[in-house]
Amino acid sequence: MTSIVLFGPPGAGKGTQATRITQSTGLPQVSTGDMLRAAVKHGTTTGIAAKEFMDAGKLVPDSIIIDLIRDRVKQPDAVNGLMFDGFPRTIPQAEALSQITDVSHVIAIEVPDSKIVERICGRYSCSVCGAVFHDKFNPTTSQGICNECGSSELKRRADDNEATVTQRLDAYHQQTSPLAEWYDGQGIFHRIDGDREIDEITKDILLALQ
Ligand code: AP5
Ligand code: MG
């Protein structure tokens, strides 16, 4: 089992790129953010425990996240590896992952903080298929209709507001960005300029994965 990690600050485009790359790699996308939002929606024990951290823009405790991933890798579709989006975000999470799967590439999508608030505050996504859009940078072709699946169930995330974004960026710089050095030392870390057109970024990620 050999997996890929998509790494980067909130709003960097991890989810946007993951849905495109998964078609080329064949590896299923695993977003811990999406898994946690589903747990909150269904009122599970994990969801109840995670909600206060997510609403405050803080990282959910490692033990909760690592348990989620340990369960996820038991699914039959994980046998050839997974594409992790937004995991790991701390050194203990990365250490736990290294016990679970080999990681062939860590793709770091780099976007300056000054661009992040606008990206996040304009985001909406499809409740049915998860496709991600933006009011200005990536709108749906027909207003209110998902380009991918045709659903009209488009929604905004509870944590996509300016106050929470600032906190999420702080958490990224303090707890997550040290992982860059950790992975760089292993020779599997690839920096991609994420402040460009979505298609150009996809092209560069696919090149890095060759
Ligand atoms: P999570 O859901 O992972 O949020 P995040 O890391 O803050 O990242 P986002 O999903 O906000 O951004 P993205 O990089 O996916 O960007 P997107 O493609 O959507 O986590 C949420 C919360 O859950 C965390 O705060 C934490 O509490 C908890 N959590 C999750 N994982 C955890 C973990 N491992 N450990 C602990 N806690 C965890 O793009 C953003 C917008 O920009 C979209 O509107 C998109 O259309 C647009 N866009 C994308 N690319 C471009 C481009 N090139 N140019 C212009 N616009 C673009
Ligand atoms: Mg995301």
mmCIF file of C-alpha atoms and ligand atoms in Angstrom:
data_model
loop_
_atom_site.group_PDB
_atom_site.id
_atom_site.type_symbol
_atom_site.label_atom_id
_atom_site.label_comp_id
_atom_site.label_asym_id
_atom_site.label_seq_id
_atom_site.Cartn_x
_atom_site.Cartn_y
_atom_site.Cartn_z
ATOM 1 C CA MET A 1 0.000 0.000 0.000
ATOM 2 C CA THR A 2 1.580 3.311 -1.144
ATOM 3 C CA SER A 3 -0.203 6.598 -0.575
ATOM 4 C CA ILE A 4 0.008 10.280 -1.513
ATOM 5 C CA VAL A 5 -0.421 13.277 0.800
ATOM 6 C CA LEU A 6 -1.841 16.643 -0.298
ATOM 7 C CA PHE A 7 -0.506 19.244 2.092
ATOM 8 C CA GLY A 8 -1.147 22.975 2.434
ATOM 9 C CA PRO A 9 -2.913 25.761 4.309
ATOM 10 C CA PRO A 10 -6.701 26.136 4.487
ATOM 11 C CA GLY A 11 -8.047 27.170 1.085
ATOM 12 C CA ALA A 12 -4.858 26.153 -0.753
ATOM 13 C CA GLY A 13 -6.889 24.023 -3.164
ATOM 14 C CA LYS A 14 -6.270 20.567 -1.673
ATOM 15 C CA GLY A 15 -9.883 19.454 -2.199
ATOM 16 C CA THR A 16 -10.104 21.033 -5.661
ATOM 17 C CA GLN A 17 -6.947 19.266 -6.825
ATOM 18 C CA ALA A 18 -7.744 15.988 -5.067
ATOM 19 C CA THR A 19 -10.952 15.466 -7.026
ATOM 20 C CA ARG A 20 -9.014 15.979 -10.292
ATOM 21 C CA ILE A 21 -5.973 13.886 -9.416
ATOM 22 C CA THR A 22 -7.909 10.952 -8.052
ATOM 23 C CA GLN A 23 -9.081 10.254 -11.620
ATOM 24 C CA SER A 24 -5.456 9.903 -12.805
ATOM 25 C CA THR A 25 -3.965 8.048 -9.855
ATOM 26 C CA GLY A 26 -6.935 5.792 -9.140
ATOM 27 C CA LEU A 27 -6.314 6.375 -5.421
ATOM 28 C CA PRO A 28 -9.441 7.273 -3.420
ATOM 29 C CA GLN A 29 -9.469 10.751 -1.843
ATOM 30 C CA VAL A 30 -9.529 10.770 1.953
ATOM 31 C CA SER A 31 -10.264 14.196 3.425
ATOM 32 C CA THR A 32 -10.237 14.193 7.222
ATOM 33 C CA GLY A 33 -12.165 17.493 7.070
ATOM 34 C CA ASP A 34 -14.954 15.827 5.032
ATOM 35 C CA MET A 35 -14.973 12.792 7.354
ATOM 36 C CA LEU A 36 -15.282 15.053 10.409
ATOM 37 C CA ARG A 37 -18.075 17.131 8.836
ATOM 38 C CA ALA A 38 -19.982 13.905 8.071
ATOM 39 C CA ALA A 39 -19.477 12.780 11.694
ATOM 40 C CA VAL A 40 -20.795 16.134 12.978
ATOM 41 C CA LYS A 41 -23.808 15.928 10.650
ATOM 42 C CA HIS A 42 -24.672 12.425 11.873
ATOM 43 C CA GLY A 43 -24.115 13.315 15.534
ATOM 44 C CA THR A 44 -21.647 10.476 16.154
ATOM 45 C CA THR A 45 -19.394 10.410 19.244
ATOM 46 C CA THR A 46 -16.502 11.537 17.019
ATOM 47 C CA GLY A 47 -18.602 14.352 15.573
ATOM 48 C CA ILE A 48 -19.700 15.587 18.978
ATOM 49 C CA ALA A 49 -16.098 15.579 20.228
ATOM 50 C CA ALA A 50 -14.724 17.278 17.081
ATOM 51 C CA LYS A 51 -17.321 20.016 16.589
ATOM 52 C CA GLU A 52 -16.075 22.511 19.168
ATOM 53 C CA PHE A 53 -12.534 22.362 17.755
ATOM 54 C CA MET A 54 -13.719 22.766 14.159
ATOM 55 C CA ASP A 55 -16.039 25.659 14.978
ATOM 56 C CA ALA A 56 -13.144 27.415 16.717
ATOM 57 C CA GLY A 57 -10.769 26.775 13.773
ATOM 58 C CA LYS A 58 -8.526 24.586 15.936
ATOM 59 C CA LEU A 59 -7.066 21.188 15.111
ATOM 60 C CA VAL A 60 -9.067 18.219 16.361
ATOM 61 C CA PRO A 61 -6.994 16.101 18.809
ATOM 62 C CA ASP A 62 -4.599 13.622 17.211
ATOM 63 C CA SER A 63 -6.149 10.575 18.906
ATOM 64 C CA ILE A 64 -9.534 11.229 17.224
ATOM 65 C CA ILE A 65 -7.964 11.763 13.799
ATOM 66 C CA ILE A 66 -5.671 8.744 13.997
ATOM 67 C CA ASP A 67 -8.606 6.489 14.988
ATOM 68 C CA LEU A 68 -10.578 7.770 11.973
ATOM 69 C CA ILE A 69 -7.689 6.950 9.628
ATOM 70 C CA ARG A 70 -7.065 3.516 11.175
ATOM 71 C CA ASP A 71 -10.714 2.671 10.438
ATOM 72 C CA ARG A 72 -10.600 4.155 6.938
ATOM 73 C CA VAL A 73 -7.593 2.105 5.793
ATOM 74 C CA LYS A 74 -9.499 -1.097 6.641
ATOM 75 C CA GLN A 75 -11.953 -0.392 3.789
ATOM 76 C CA PRO A 76 -11.426 -2.609 0.713
ATOM 77 C CA ASP A 77 -10.772 0.376 -1.609
ATOM 78 C CA ALA A 78 -7.661 1.302 0.408
ATOM 79 C CA VAL A 79 -5.747 -1.789 -0.633
ATOM 80 C CA ASN A 80 -3.601 0.012 -3.279
ATOM 81 C CA GLY A 81 -3.177 3.187 -1.245
ATOM 82 C CA LEU A 82 -5.066 6.413 -0.601
ATOM 83 C CA MET A 83 -4.752 10.079 -1.435
ATOM 84 C CA PHE A 84 -4.865 11.982 1.830
ATOM 85 C CA ASP A 85 -6.225 15.545 1.733
ATOM 86 C CA GLY A 86 -5.564 17.549 4.896
ATOM 87 C CA PHE A 87 -3.956 14.646 6.775
ATOM 88 C CA PRO A 88 -1.462 14.459 8.451
ATOM 89 C CA ARG A 89 -1.370 17.895 10.104
ATOM 90 C CA THR A 90 0.930 17.215 13.043
ATOM 91 C CA ILE A 91 4.113 15.216 13.553
ATOM 92 C CA PRO A 92 2.305 12.590 15.704
ATOM 93 C CA GLN A 93 -0.245 12.145 12.875
ATOM 94 C CA ALA A 94 2.605 11.732 10.346
ATOM 95 C CA GLU A 95 4.322 9.192 12.612
ATOM 96 C CA ALA A 96 1.072 7.232 12.927
ATOM 97 C CA LEU A 97 0.610 7.322 9.137
ATOM 98 C CA SER A 98 4.112 5.942 8.591
ATOM 99 C CA GLN A 99 3.077 2.856 10.603
ATOM 100 C CA ILE A 100 0.000 2.404 8.400
ATOM 101 C CA THR A 101 1.201 2.989 4.805
ATOM 102 C CA ASP A 102 4.236 3.978 2.736
ATOM 103 C CA VAL A 103 3.995 7.556 1.448
ATOM 104 C CA SER A 104 5.506 8.064 -2.027
ATOM 105 C CA HIS A 105 4.826 11.809 -2.481
ATOM 106 C CA VAL A 106 3.863 14.745 -0.290
ATOM 107 C CA ILE A 107 2.492 17.483 -2.554
ATOM 108 C CA ALA A 108 2.614 20.878 -0.832
ATOM 109 C CA ILE A 109 0.297 23.424 -2.463
ATOM 110 C CA GLU A 110 1.698 26.827 -1.528
ATOM 111 C CA VAL A 111 -0.534 29.925 -1.402
ATOM 112 C CA PRO A 112 0.264 33.163 0.459
ATOM 113 C CA ASP A 113 -1.878 33.977 3.511
ATOM 114 C CA SER A 114 -3.051 37.189 1.827
ATOM 115 C CA LYS A 115 -5.008 35.131 -0.760
ATOM 116 C CA ILE A 116 -6.559 32.670 1.654
ATOM 117 C CA VAL A 117 -9.406 34.686 3.182
ATOM 118 C CA GLU A 118 -10.912 35.582 -0.194
ATOM 119 C CA ARG A 119 -10.668 31.991 -1.362
ATOM 120 C CA ILE A 120 -12.366 30.607 1.721
ATOM 121 C CA CYS A 121 -15.071 33.224 2.098
ATOM 122 C CA GLY A 122 -16.153 32.713 -1.555
ATOM 123 C CA ARG A 123 -16.226 28.926 -1.436
ATOM 124 C CA TYR A 124 -19.307 26.723 -1.844
ATOM 125 C CA SER A 125 -19.600 23.046 -2.604
ATOM 126 C CA CYS A 126 -22.011 20.368 -3.716
ATOM 127 C CA SER A 127 -23.646 18.426 -0.869
ATOM 128 C CA VAL A 128 -24.163 15.429 -3.136
ATOM 129 C CA CYS A 129 -20.797 14.869 -4.898
ATOM 130 C CA GLY A 130 -18.481 17.187 -2.929
ATOM 131 C CA ALA A 131 -17.308 19.271 -5.944
ATOM 132 C CA VAL A 132 -15.854 22.616 -4.780
ATOM 133 C CA PHE A 133 -16.650 25.996 -6.392
ATOM 134 C CA HIS A 134 -15.920 29.681 -5.805
ATOM 135 C CA ASP A 135 -18.106 32.763 -6.315
ATOM 136 C CA LYS A 136 -15.410 34.491 -8.370
ATOM 137 C CA PHE A 137 -12.588 32.076 -9.218
ATOM 138 C CA ASN A 138 -14.484 28.909 -10.078
ATOM 139 C CA PRO A 139 -18.254 29.448 -10.341
ATOM 140 C CA THR A 140 -20.714 26.786 -11.491
ATOM 141 C CA THR A 141 -21.590 27.108 -15.190
ATOM 142 C CA SER A 142 -25.336 27.345 -14.434
ATOM 143 C CA GLN A 143 -26.127 29.294 -11.304
ATOM 144 C CA GLY A 144 -27.163 27.040 -8.420
ATOM 145 C CA ILE A 145 -26.461 23.777 -10.296
ATOM 146 C CA CYS A 146 -23.411 21.567 -9.676
ATOM 147 C CA ASN A 147 -21.274 21.156 -12.834
ATOM 148 C CA GLU A 148 -20.317 17.606 -11.901
ATOM 149 C CA CYS A 149 -23.581 15.918 -10.875
ATOM 150 C CA GLY A 150 -26.367 18.409 -11.685
ATOM 151 C CA SER A 151 -27.578 18.657 -8.086
ATOM 152 C CA SER A 152 -28.995 21.967 -6.812
ATOM 153 C CA GLU A 153 -27.800 21.221 -3.261
ATOM 154 C CA LEU A 154 -24.947 23.700 -3.049
ATOM 155 C CA LYS A 155 -23.856 24.770 0.428
ATOM 156 C CA ARG A 156 -21.311 26.833 2.372
ATOM 157 C CA ARG A 157 -19.252 25.465 5.272
ATOM 158 C CA ALA A 158 -19.927 26.560 8.870
ATOM 159 C CA ASP A 159 -16.214 27.322 9.415
ATOM 160 C CA ASP A 160 -15.815 29.436 6.258
ATOM 161 C CA ASN A 161 -15.874 32.865 7.864
ATOM 162 C CA GLU A 162 -13.133 35.423 8.358
ATOM 163 C CA ALA A 163 -12.732 34.934 12.137
ATOM 164 C CA THR A 164 -12.315 31.175 11.892
ATOM 165 C CA VAL A 165 -10.002 31.394 8.876
ATOM 166 C CA THR A 166 -7.514 33.460 10.868
ATOM 167 C CA GLN A 167 -7.509 30.815 13.590
ATOM 168 C CA ARG A 168 -7.133 28.007 11.014
ATOM 169 C CA LEU A 169 -4.160 29.794 9.465
ATOM 170 C CA ASP A 170 -2.559 30.146 12.918
ATOM 171 C CA ALA A 171 -3.042 26.427 13.541
ATOM 172 C CA TYR A 172 -1.471 25.713 10.134
ATOM 173 C CA HIS A 173 1.626 27.815 10.782
ATOM 174 C CA GLN A 174 2.158 26.604 14.338
ATOM 175 C CA GLN A 175 1.253 22.925 14.165
ATOM 176 C CA THR A 176 1.219 21.806 10.523
ATOM 177 C CA SER A 177 3.956 23.682 8.641
ATOM 178 C CA PRO A 178 6.760 22.015 10.727
ATOM 179 C CA LEU A 179 5.792 18.818 8.901
ATOM 180 C CA ALA A 180 7.256 20.269 5.693
ATOM 181 C CA GLU A 181 10.772 19.900 7.076
ATOM 182 C CA TRP A 182 9.964 16.449 8.447
ATOM 183 C CA TYR A 183 8.934 15.200 4.979
ATOM 184 C CA ASP A 184 11.586 17.211 3.115
ATOM 185 C CA GLY A 185 14.211 15.244 5.016
ATOM 186 C CA GLN A 186 12.745 12.055 3.544
ATOM 187 C CA GLY A 187 13.115 13.325 -0.066
ATOM 188 C CA ILE A 188 9.415 12.962 -0.906
ATOM 189 C CA PHE A 189 8.312 16.584 -0.501
ATOM 190 C CA HIS A 190 7.268 18.516 -3.652
ATOM 191 C CA ARG A 191 6.449 22.235 -3.519
ATOM 192 C CA ILE A 192 3.822 23.432 -6.023
ATOM 193 C CA ASP A 193 2.945 27.095 -6.562
ATOM 194 C CA GLY A 194 -0.791 27.127 -5.778
ATOM 195 C CA ASP A 195 -1.323 30.774 -6.646
ATOM 196 C CA ARG A 196 -2.086 30.146 -10.330
ATOM 197 C CA GLU A 197 -4.846 28.821 -12.570
ATOM 198 C CA ILE A 198 -6.375 25.579 -11.298
ATOM 199 C CA ASP A 199 -5.459 23.668 -14.523
ATOM 200 C CA GLU A 200 -1.788 24.710 -14.364
ATOM 201 C CA ILE A 201 -1.529 23.468 -10.796
ATOM 202 C CA THR A 202 -3.113 20.122 -11.712
ATOM 203 C CA LYS A 203 -0.592 19.730 -14.551
ATOM 204 C CA ASP A 204 2.364 20.332 -12.207
ATOM 205 C CA ILE A 205 1.028 17.957 -9.562
ATOM 206 C CA LEU A 206 0.635 15.201 -12.153
ATOM 207 C CA LEU A 207 4.220 15.823 -13.320
ATOM 208 C CA ALA A 208 5.499 15.600 -9.735
ATOM 209 C CA LEU A 209 3.672 12.298 -9.304
ATOM 210 C CA GLN A 210 5.357 10.659 -12.338
HETATM 211 P P1 AP5 B 1 -10.496 20.840 6.149
HETATM 212 O O1 AP5 B 1 -11.839 20.571 5.638
HETATM 213 O O2 AP5 B 1 -9.392 19.969 5.731
HETATM 214 O O3 AP5 B 1 -10.147 22.373 5.883
HETATM 215 P P2 AP5 B 1 -8.759 23.113 5.571
HETATM 216 O O4 AP5 B 1 -7.485 22.411 5.722
HETATM 217 O O5 AP5 B 1 -8.908 24.350 6.337
HETATM 218 O O6 AP5 B 1 -8.758 23.226 4.040
HETATM 219 P P3 AP5 B 1 -9.947 23.652 3.174
HETATM 220 O O7 AP5 B 1 -10.826 22.457 2.918
HETATM 221 O O8 AP5 B 1 -10.573 24.865 3.763
HETATM 222 O O9 AP5 B 1 -9.210 24.110 1.832
HETATM 223 P P4 AP5 B 1 -8.684 23.282 0.588
HETATM 224 O O10 AP5 B 1 -7.206 23.322 0.600
HETATM 225 O O11 AP5 B 1 -9.339 21.936 0.474
HETATM 226 O O12 AP5 B 1 -9.185 24.247 -0.582
HETATM 227 P P5 AP5 B 1 -10.380 24.087 -1.655
HETATM 228 O O13 AP5 B 1 -9.971 23.165 -2.739
HETATM 229 O O14 AP5 B 1 -11.672 23.847 -0.981
HETATM 230 O O15 AP5 B 1 -10.531 20.850 7.762
HETATM 231 C C1 AP5 B 1 -11.564 21.545 8.451
HETATM 232 C C2 AP5 B 1 -11.347 21.427 9.947
HETATM 233 O O16 AP5 B 1 -11.379 20.035 10.348
HETATM 234 C C3 AP5 B 1 -9.977 21.926 10.455
HETATM 235 O O17 AP5 B 1 -9.986 23.315 10.715
HETATM 236 C C4 AP5 B 1 -9.811 21.098 11.747
HETATM 237 O O18 AP5 B 1 -10.617 21.621 12.772
HETATM 238 C C5 AP5 B 1 -10.387 19.747 11.339
HETATM 239 N N1 AP5 B 1 -9.391 18.828 10.751
HETATM 240 C C6 AP5 B 1 -9.390 18.318 9.486
HETATM 241 N N2 AP5 B 1 -8.346 17.495 9.305
HETATM 242 C C7 AP5 B 1 -7.660 17.487 10.486
HETATM 243 C C8 AP5 B 1 -6.470 16.833 10.893
HETATM 244 N N3 AP5 B 1 -5.784 16.016 10.065
HETATM 245 N N4 AP5 B 1 -6.053 17.056 12.165
HETATM 246 C C9 AP5 B 1 -6.738 17.860 13.023
HETATM 247 N N5 AP5 B 1 -7.874 18.510 12.689
HETATM 248 C C10 AP5 B 1 -8.332 18.318 11.411
HETATM 249 O O19 AP5 B 1 -10.337 25.583 -2.277
HETATM 250 C C11 AP5 B 1 -10.753 26.699 -1.522
HETATM 251 C C12 AP5 B 1 -11.526 27.682 -2.434
HETATM 252 O O20 AP5 B 1 -10.586 28.256 -3.352
HETATM 253 C C13 AP5 B 1 -12.634 27.039 -3.262
HETATM 254 O O21 AP5 B 1 -13.706 27.930 -3.363
HETATM 255 C C14 AP5 B 1 -11.974 26.806 -4.642
HETATM 256 O O22 AP5 B 1 -12.920 26.867 -5.694
HETATM 257 C C15 AP5 B 1 -10.987 27.958 -4.706
HETATM 258 N N6 AP5 B 1 -9.743 27.637 -5.429
HETATM 259 C C16 AP5 B 1 -9.086 26.439 -5.447
HETATM 260 N N7 AP5 B 1 -7.966 26.525 -6.208
HETATM 261 C C17 AP5 B 1 -7.910 27.815 -6.664
HETATM 262 C C18 AP5 B 1 -6.988 28.535 -7.506
HETATM 263 N N8 AP5 B 1 -5.886 27.949 -8.015
HETATM 264 N N9 AP5 B 1 -7.227 29.836 -7.748
HETATM 265 C C19 AP5 B 1 -8.345 30.466 -7.230
HETATM 266 N N10 AP5 B 1 -9.263 29.833 -6.437
HETATM 267 C C20 AP5 B 1 -9.040 28.515 -6.163
HETATM 268 MG MG MG B 2 -10.685 20.848 1.687
#
